[in-house]
């Protein structure tokens, strides 16, 4: 339900990335996700908005990056290609993003500093599952519905919800 505008998948021998898109900045198909870069060696799935992307894009253009869309997703992809993990220090906005980099076999997961955009993870059966909503993990792995008693007690006694990495499900946590 995340977005009615587009959906896409990427997979190789190590990873599957799925994405539903709500188009905000660029309504064209050029903002399709997962977005690929570096000769299809990097796959990015992004939820959010990078507020300073026009300034970042202008900077990247002076470094020789070319753009085919006006979406901040492409700016984020090129920021990663140019600065690696340092890209996140330069961004202002709200986001949850995963980046699969086949070049070195790394998976990067990042959230904005204030935690506006959620990113949940589940480690089960030798797999790592990341999603912006718990129900996506439950749909993929319905056996992960075991309740986390401490989270339930915290909620009932103190009203705490999303207080830390714990969720109401014992096998699902929130990326800090």
mmCIF file of C-alpha atoms in Angstrom:
data_model
loop_
_atom_site.group_PDB
_atom_site.id
_atom_site.type_symbol
_atom_site.label_atom_id
_atom_site.label_comp_id
_atom_site.label_asym_id
_atom_site.label_seq_id
_atom_site.Cartn_x
_atom_site.Cartn_y
_atom_site.Cartn_z
ATOM 1 C CA UNK A 1 0.000 0.000 0.000
ATOM 2 C CA UNK A 2 3.061 2.258 0.312
ATOM 3 C CA UNK A 3 2.440 3.768 -3.064
ATOM 4 C CA UNK A 4 0.209 3.204 -6.045
ATOM 5 C CA UNK A 5 2.610 4.737 -8.573
ATOM 6 C CA UNK A 6 5.224 2.053 -9.185
ATOM 7 C CA UNK A 7 6.703 -1.156 -7.877
ATOM 8 C CA UNK A 8 9.828 -3.072 -8.675
ATOM 9 C CA UNK A 9 12.169 -5.848 -7.660
ATOM 10 C CA UNK A 10 15.856 -6.626 -7.870
ATOM 11 C CA UNK A 11 17.504 -9.909 -7.029
ATOM 12 C CA UNK A 12 20.745 -11.764 -7.466
ATOM 13 C CA UNK A 13 22.228 -14.861 -5.848
ATOM 14 C CA UNK A 14 22.445 -13.189 -2.412
ATOM 15 C CA UNK A 15 19.594 -10.700 -2.103
ATOM 16 C CA UNK A 16 16.030 -9.832 -3.025
ATOM 17 C CA UNK A 17 14.890 -6.193 -2.902
ATOM 18 C CA UNK A 18 11.263 -5.212 -3.428
ATOM 19 C CA UNK A 19 9.836 -1.710 -3.458
ATOM 20 C CA UNK A 20 6.470 0.054 -3.713
ATOM 21 C CA UNK A 21 6.691 3.691 -4.726
ATOM 22 C CA UNK A 22 4.651 6.762 -3.994
ATOM 23 C CA UNK A 23 5.949 9.371 -6.446
ATOM 24 C CA UNK A 24 6.354 12.819 -4.924
ATOM 25 C CA UNK A 25 9.253 14.712 -6.503
ATOM 26 C CA UNK A 26 9.437 12.999 -9.891
ATOM 27 C CA UNK A 27 6.259 11.421 -11.222
ATOM 28 C CA UNK A 28 8.004 9.820 -14.218
ATOM 29 C CA UNK A 29 9.204 6.243 -14.524
ATOM 30 C CA UNK A 30 12.795 7.533 -14.219
ATOM 31 C CA UNK A 31 12.399 7.288 -10.441
ATOM 32 C CA UNK A 32 11.752 3.532 -10.586
ATOM 33 C CA UNK A 33 13.039 1.543 -7.617
ATOM 34 C CA UNK A 34 15.009 -0.375 -6.706
ATOM 35 C CA UNK A 35 17.287 2.106 -8.469
ATOM 36 C CA UNK A 36 20.485 0.696 -9.927
ATOM 37 C CA UNK A 37 23.880 2.335 -10.356
ATOM 38 C CA UNK A 38 27.544 1.536 -11.017
ATOM 39 C CA UNK A 39 26.740 -0.737 -13.966
ATOM 40 C CA UNK A 40 23.928 -2.389 -12.009
ATOM 41 C CA UNK A 41 26.305 -3.322 -9.176
ATOM 42 C CA UNK A 42 24.486 -1.140 -6.625
ATOM 43 C CA UNK A 43 20.754 -1.446 -5.858
ATOM 44 C CA UNK A 44 19.004 1.131 -3.673
ATOM 45 C CA UNK A 45 15.503 1.128 -2.153
ATOM 46 C CA UNK A 46 14.491 4.389 -0.506
ATOM 47 C CA UNK A 47 11.541 5.698 1.467
ATOM 48 C CA UNK A 48 11.520 9.349 2.452
ATOM 49 C CA UNK A 49 12.663 12.726 1.235
ATOM 50 C CA UNK A 50 16.083 14.373 1.096
ATOM 51 C CA UNK A 51 15.363 18.055 1.678
ATOM 52 C CA UNK A 52 18.738 19.340 0.500
ATOM 53 C CA UNK A 53 18.869 17.211 -2.629
ATOM 54 C CA UNK A 54 18.916 20.191 -5.051
ATOM 55 C CA UNK A 55 22.156 21.450 -3.462
ATOM 56 C CA UNK A 56 23.629 17.951 -3.313
ATOM 57 C CA UNK A 57 22.672 17.308 -6.936
ATOM 58 C CA UNK A 58 24.355 20.547 -8.075
ATOM 59 C CA UNK A 59 27.512 19.540 -6.207
ATOM 60 C CA UNK A 60 27.461 16.075 -7.797
ATOM 61 C CA UNK A 61 27.012 17.567 -11.270
ATOM 62 C CA UNK A 62 30.225 19.561 -10.786
ATOM 63 C CA UNK A 63 31.925 16.224 -10.080
ATOM 64 C CA UNK A 64 30.685 14.765 -13.389
ATOM 65 C CA UNK A 65 27.557 12.887 -12.297
ATOM 66 C CA UNK A 66 24.740 12.865 -14.841
ATOM 67 C CA UNK A 67 21.074 12.569 -13.893
ATOM 68 C CA UNK A 68 18.128 11.181 -15.847
ATOM 69 C CA UNK A 69 15.425 12.096 -13.315
ATOM 70 C CA UNK A 70 14.612 14.903 -10.920
ATOM 71 C CA UNK A 71 14.011 12.605 -7.931
ATOM 72 C CA UNK A 72 15.974 12.647 -4.712
ATOM 73 C CA UNK A 73 16.421 8.871 -4.952
ATOM 74 C CA UNK A 74 18.853 9.324 -7.818
ATOM 75 C CA UNK A 75 20.649 12.048 -5.845
ATOM 76 C CA UNK A 76 20.976 9.659 -2.900
ATOM 77 C CA UNK A 77 22.318 6.884 -5.152
ATOM 78 C CA UNK A 78 24.951 9.185 -6.634
ATOM 79 C CA UNK A 79 25.829 10.549 -3.194
ATOM 80 C CA UNK A 80 26.566 6.996 -2.086
ATOM 81 C CA UNK A 81 28.604 6.307 -5.223
ATOM 82 C CA UNK A 82 30.632 9.488 -4.642
ATOM 83 C CA UNK A 83 31.024 9.524 -0.844
ATOM 84 C CA UNK A 84 30.190 6.036 0.391
ATOM 85 C CA UNK A 85 28.852 6.042 3.940
ATOM 86 C CA UNK A 86 29.878 9.695 4.246
ATOM 87 C CA UNK A 87 26.858 10.531 2.089
ATOM 88 C CA UNK A 88 24.543 10.167 5.082
ATOM 89 C CA UNK A 89 26.385 12.846 7.067
ATOM 90 C CA UNK A 90 25.657 15.344 4.288
ATOM 91 C CA UNK A 91 21.959 14.597 3.866
ATOM 92 C CA UNK A 92 19.139 16.484 5.546
ATOM 93 C CA UNK A 93 15.726 14.891 5.537
ATOM 94 C CA UNK A 94 13.776 11.857 6.615
ATOM 95 C CA UNK A 95 14.591 8.458 5.192
ATOM 96 C CA UNK A 96 14.854 4.735 5.479
ATOM 97 C CA UNK A 97 17.129 3.253 2.844
ATOM 98 C CA UNK A 98 18.822 -0.006 1.987
ATOM 99 C CA UNK A 99 21.742 -0.218 -0.403
ATOM 100 C CA UNK A 100 23.096 -3.501 -1.744
ATOM 101 C CA UNK A 101 26.613 -3.045 -3.120
ATOM 102 C CA UNK A 102 27.698 -6.089 -5.097
ATOM 103 C CA UNK A 103 31.132 -4.572 -5.615
ATOM 104 C CA UNK A 104 32.155 -5.459 -2.062
ATOM 105 C CA UNK A 105 29.157 -7.550 -0.925
ATOM 106 C CA UNK A 106 27.929 -4.970 1.584
ATOM 107 C CA UNK A 107 24.383 -4.208 2.646
ATOM 108 C CA UNK A 108 23.815 -0.752 4.100
ATOM 109 C CA UNK A 109 20.686 0.135 6.044
ATOM 110 C CA UNK A 110 20.173 3.705 7.243
ATOM 111 C CA UNK A 111 17.493 5.783 8.914
ATOM 112 C CA UNK A 112 17.276 9.510 9.391
ATOM 113 C CA UNK A 113 18.707 10.884 12.619
ATOM 114 C CA UNK A 114 15.314 11.510 14.238
ATOM 115 C CA UNK A 115 13.876 8.135 13.268
ATOM 116 C CA UNK A 116 10.935 9.592 11.356
ATOM 117 C CA UNK A 117 10.977 6.814 8.754
ATOM 118 C CA UNK A 118 10.950 3.358 10.336
ATOM 119 C CA UNK A 119 13.085 0.425 9.272
ATOM 120 C CA UNK A 120 12.483 -2.985 10.830
ATOM 121 C CA UNK A 121 14.644 -6.073 10.687
ATOM 122 C CA UNK A 122 14.232 -9.736 11.350
ATOM 123 C CA UNK A 123 16.993 -12.334 11.526
ATOM 124 C CA UNK A 124 15.554 -15.790 10.984
ATOM 125 C CA UNK A 125 16.586 -19.027 9.293
ATOM 126 C CA UNK A 126 19.944 -17.537 8.306
ATOM 127 C CA UNK A 127 18.209 -14.636 6.549
ATOM 128 C CA UNK A 128 18.064 -10.937 7.220
ATOM 129 C CA UNK A 129 14.779 -9.301 6.287
ATOM 130 C CA UNK A 130 14.430 -5.498 6.246
ATOM 131 C CA UNK A 131 11.174 -3.627 5.717
ATOM 132 C CA UNK A 132 9.634 -0.240 6.375
ATOM 133 C CA UNK A 133 6.613 -1.911 7.981
ATOM 134 C CA UNK A 134 6.378 -4.887 10.313
ATOM 135 C CA UNK A 135 3.478 -6.335 8.353
ATOM 136 C CA UNK A 136 5.758 -6.796 5.331
ATOM 137 C CA UNK A 137 8.035 -9.002 7.438
ATOM 138 C CA UNK A 138 5.042 -10.907 8.816
ATOM 139 C CA UNK A 139 3.759 -11.487 5.284
ATOM 140 C CA UNK A 140 7.145 -12.862 4.236
ATOM 141 C CA UNK A 141 7.802 -14.822 7.441
ATOM 142 C CA UNK A 142 4.487 -15.403 9.287
ATOM 143 C CA UNK A 143 6.257 -17.581 11.870
ATOM 144 C CA UNK A 144 7.812 -14.425 13.391
ATOM 145 C CA UNK A 145 4.626 -13.519 15.301
ATOM 146 C CA UNK A 146 6.022 -14.527 18.718
ATOM 147 C CA UNK A 147 5.117 -11.726 21.155
ATOM 148 C CA UNK A 148 7.846 -9.832 23.049
ATOM 149 C CA UNK A 149 6.608 -9.891 26.663
ATOM 150 C CA UNK A 150 8.801 -7.007 27.836
ATOM 151 C CA UNK A 151 7.524 -4.716 25.078
ATOM 152 C CA UNK A 152 3.939 -5.580 25.945
ATOM 153 C CA UNK A 153 4.587 -4.892 29.664
ATOM 154 C CA UNK A 154 6.283 -1.570 28.820
ATOM 155 C CA UNK A 155 3.335 -0.567 26.681
ATOM 156 C CA UNK A 156 0.690 -1.540 29.249
ATOM 157 C CA UNK A 157 2.457 -0.007 32.267
ATOM 158 C CA UNK A 158 4.195 3.036 30.789
ATOM 159 C CA UNK A 159 2.642 3.553 27.366
ATOM 160 C CA UNK A 160 6.023 3.024 25.706
ATOM 161 C CA UNK A 161 5.865 2.155 22.050
ATOM 162 C CA UNK A 162 8.893 2.372 19.740
ATOM 163 C CA UNK A 163 10.941 3.313 22.813
ATOM 164 C CA UNK A 164 14.049 1.445 21.643
ATOM 165 C CA UNK A 165 14.955 -1.315 19.197
ATOM 166 C CA UNK A 166 12.349 -3.688 20.597
ATOM 167 C CA UNK A 167 8.972 -4.164 18.958
ATOM 168 C CA UNK A 168 5.897 -6.098 20.050
ATOM 169 C CA UNK A 169 7.335 -9.082 18.155
ATOM 170 C CA UNK A 170 10.245 -10.981 19.702
ATOM 171 C CA UNK A 171 11.889 -11.750 16.360
ATOM 172 C CA UNK A 172 11.524 -8.261 14.843
ATOM 173 C CA UNK A 173 13.481 -5.212 15.914
ATOM 174 C CA UNK A 174 13.635 -1.618 14.836
ATOM 175 C CA UNK A 175 16.847 -0.247 13.367
ATOM 176 C CA UNK A 176 18.012 2.488 15.772
#
